[in-house]
Amino acid sequence: MSEPASDLRLRKRASLQQAGAGETQLNVVQELIHRKQEERPVNGHAVLLNGLSKSFGDRRVLSELDLEIPAGQLLAIVGRSGCGKSTLLRLIAGLDRPTSGKISVAGTDVESLQSNVRLLFQDARLLPWHRVLGNVGIARTKGWRETAAAALADVGLADRANDWPAVLSGGQAQRVALARALVSRPSVLLLDEPFGALDALTRMEMHRLLECIWREHGFTTVLITHDVAEAVALADRVIVLRDGGIALDMPIDLPRPRREAADTSAVALQARILDEV
Amino acid sequence: MAVRPQHKNRGAAALQFLASWALPLGILVLWEIASRSGVLSTRLLPAPSAVAAAFWESLRNGTLLTHAAISTERALKGLIIGGGIGFALGILAGISRLVETVFDSSMQMLRNVPHLAIIPLVILWFGIGEEAKIFLVAIGTAFPLYLNTFHGIRTIDVRLIEMARVYGLGRLALFWRVILPGALPSVLVGLRFSLGIMWLTLIVAETISASSGIGYMTMNAREFLQTDIVVLGIIVYALLGKLADTITRLIEARALAWHPAYRLNATREATS
């Protein structure tokens, strides 16, 4: 545990230096990134969807979906609104039951809510009557104050522990929500367009933060988004959902950490995805 | 609401303070002059100075405090019993469909009965003792707390409840950490309604049948044409009501500190 943590610090410092960087430092960073990619810890669990269908009344939202998400992968699911992406996420979380088909996380079938699966909603959904720290440690497990404070520090909000959620900005509230999801060390993290309501700059910050934390923790991540650029910037693999099925399944092999100002290869990938959406 | 510019100095603030008190003070002065000159009969309305003198006298011989203490005790007993039942039923109906089906329509029907209309029955049941007054206060205070607690629980953001489920909160934790705090603003509104009804009911109950309490004190004074005591009794009721309201405000400011609208000074900052 101490090894990745010190690595993280090193990387953070390196990225700080990068701001006014000379070439040598840049090389250090590149090297660190490559090392990191090889050593990336995989604490996540694989998620398996088997012939998954979901209907609301007569309307069939998902039909016969098969999907395998390897442990530790960051998968982005893209699609138009109403294509069933949120439904899919709620099924994986165990919030809703599928009409037919099966979901398994780490080989066990999902029958109800899972303690090792955490969902980040579109809105932060903080309890306004608990302070930030109390929101992060909402499950009140033993020693929650320490773990919650550590998770807050991870998202860079250690100094806001005693504030009320009402005084936080949208981006800060989502970071608190992210800390709340991280507290229990989930093996699968589901994100339901959590950055959709944020302004462009804050969204980029959140991307950096999510990528950084994901690389440190190594959980399996499913990110729902309608922003193709976001999907290409973050994901290992992008899936396009259309008419209840998978229209495109594409790996993204760009080096990490990725820059938001997209290079030509990223633009080409975005164009391919947009064709399918 | 228009935002007024901040006062530049204390003088202007003091002037504004004086201006806001000018009308009530002016009326008091006119009232005093009218009484002293004989235009206003003291049998109908006593002079303000006479009320002040009666206040001082009853405070000195202890009768005022004794009566006020007895009235307050009755009011609180009724509130604790009635309000407690209303609150508990409101919570049960809020979280259980079964309790709601069994109780809610009956409660909605009963709340439309003016509870003072059952005074004849209450006297038949309990006589004119303490129980009758406490029972009336309890009946009156139960409904506002029931309705507002029920409403408070039903209007909690379902997204928060869903979030709590995803994050593994059990039923008890869900109640203590999400449902109860979420309903609290509404519960406290109910408490304020209940407090108003509490004093109203008590005044009526004490004027009908009592041998102690502020209501008895004023009714007794009426028989001896002591209008100063009657007016004093009215003022004491007003003060007790105001005191209860202030206490609720303090509770709100403390218990709802998370809520931007309830923070102390928040309304003042927003309006001045």
CSV table of N, CA and C in Angstrom, one decimal, chain A residues 164, chain B residues 192 245-271:
chain,number,residue,atom,x,y,z
A,164,TRP,N,-20.6,22.8,5.6
A,164,TRP,CA,-21.9,22.2,5.1
A,164,TRP,C,-21.8,22.1,3.6
B,192,ARG,N,-44.3,25.0,15.7
B,192,ARG,CA,-44.7,26.4,15.9
B,192,ARG,C,-46.2,26.6,15.8
B,245,ASP,N,-42.3,31.1,20.9
B,245,ASP,CA,-41.9,31.3,19.5
B,245,ASP,C,-40.4,31.5,19.4
B,246,THR,N,-39.9,32.3,20.3
B,246,THR,CA,-38.4,32.6,20.3
B,246,THR,C,-37.6,31.3,20.6
B,247,ILE,N,-38.1,30.5,21.5
B,247,ILE,CA,-37.4,29.3,21.8
B,247,ILE,C,-37.4,28.4,20.6
B,248,THR,N,-38.5,28.3,19.9
B,248,THR,CA,-38.5,27.5,18.6
B,248,THR,C,-37.6,28.0,17.6
B,249,ARG,N,-37.5,29.3,17.5
B,249,ARG,CA,-36.6,29.9,16.5
B,249,ARG,C,-35.1,29.5,16.9
B,250,LEU,N,-34.8,29.6,18.2
B,250,LEU,CA,-33.4,29.2,18.6
B,250,LEU,C,-33.2,27.7,18.3
B,251,ILE,N,-34.2,26.9,18.5
B,251,ILE,CA,-34.0,25.4,18.2
B,251,ILE,C,-33.8,25.3,16.7
B,252,GLU,N,-34.6,26.0,15.9
B,252,GLU,CA,-34.5,25.9,14.5
B,252,GLU,C,-33.1,26.4,14.0
B,253,ALA,N,-32.6,27.5,14.6
B,253,ALA,CA,-31.3,28.0,14.2
B,253,ALA,C,-30.2,27.0,14.5
B,254,ARG,N,-30.4,26.2,15.6
B,254,ARG,CA,-29.4,25.2,16.0
B,254,ARG,C,-29.5,23.9,15.2
B,255,ALA,N,-30.8,23.4,15.2
B,255,ALA,CA,-31.0,22.1,14.6
B,255,ALA,C,-30.9,22.2,13.0
B,256,LEU,N,-31.2,23.3,12.5
B,256,LEU,CA,-31.2,23.5,11.0
B,256,LEU,C,-30.0,24.3,10.6
B,257,ALA,N,-28.9,24.3,11.3
B,257,ALA,CA,-27.8,25.1,10.9
B,257,ALA,C,-27.3,24.8,9.5
B,258,TRP,N,-27.6,23.6,9.1
B,258,TRP,CA,-27.1,23.2,7.7
B,258,TRP,C,-27.9,23.9,6.6
B,259,HIS,N,-29.1,24.4,7.0
B,259,HIS,CA,-30.1,24.9,6.0
B,259,HIS,C,-29.8,26.4,5.8
B,260,PRO,N,-29.4,26.8,4.6
B,260,PRO,CA,-29.1,28.2,4.4
B,260,PRO,C,-30.1,29.2,4.9
B,261,ALA,N,-31.4,28.8,4.8
B,261,ALA,CA,-32.5,29.8,5.1
B,261,ALA,C,-32.7,29.9,6.7
B,262,TYR,N,-32.2,29.0,7.4
B,262,TYR,CA,-32.5,29.0,8.9
B,262,TYR,C,-31.3,29.5,9.7
B,263,ARG,N,-30.2,29.7,9.1
B,263,ARG,CA,-29.0,30.1,9.8
B,263,ARG,C,-29.3,31.5,10.5
B,264,LEU,N,-28.9,31.6,11.8
B,264,LEU,CA,-29.1,32.9,12.5
B,264,LEU,C,-28.5,34.0,11.7
B,265,ASN,N,-29.2,35.1,11.7
B,265,ASN,CA,-28.7,36.3,10.9
B,265,ASN,C,-28.9,36.2,9.4
B,266,ALA,N,-29.2,35.0,8.9
B,266,ALA,CA,-29.3,34.8,7.5
B,266,ALA,C,-30.5,35.7,6.9
B,267,THR,N,-31.6,35.6,7.6
B,267,THR,CA,-32.7,36.4,7.1
B,267,THR,C,-32.4,37.9,7.2
B,268,ARG,N,-31.8,38.3,8.3
B,268,ARG,CA,-31.4,39.7,8.5
B,268,ARG,C,-30.5,40.1,7.4
B,269,GLU,N,-29.5,39.3,7.1
B,269,GLU,CA,-28.5,39.7,6.1
B,269,GLU,C,-29.2,39.9,4.8
B,270,ALA,N,-30.1,39.0,4.5
B,270,ALA,CA,-30.8,38.9,3.2
B,270,ALA,C,-31.7,40.1,3.0
B,271,THR,N,-32.3,40.6,4.1
B,271,THR,CA,-33.3,41.6,3.9
B,271,THR,C,-32.8,43.1,4.2
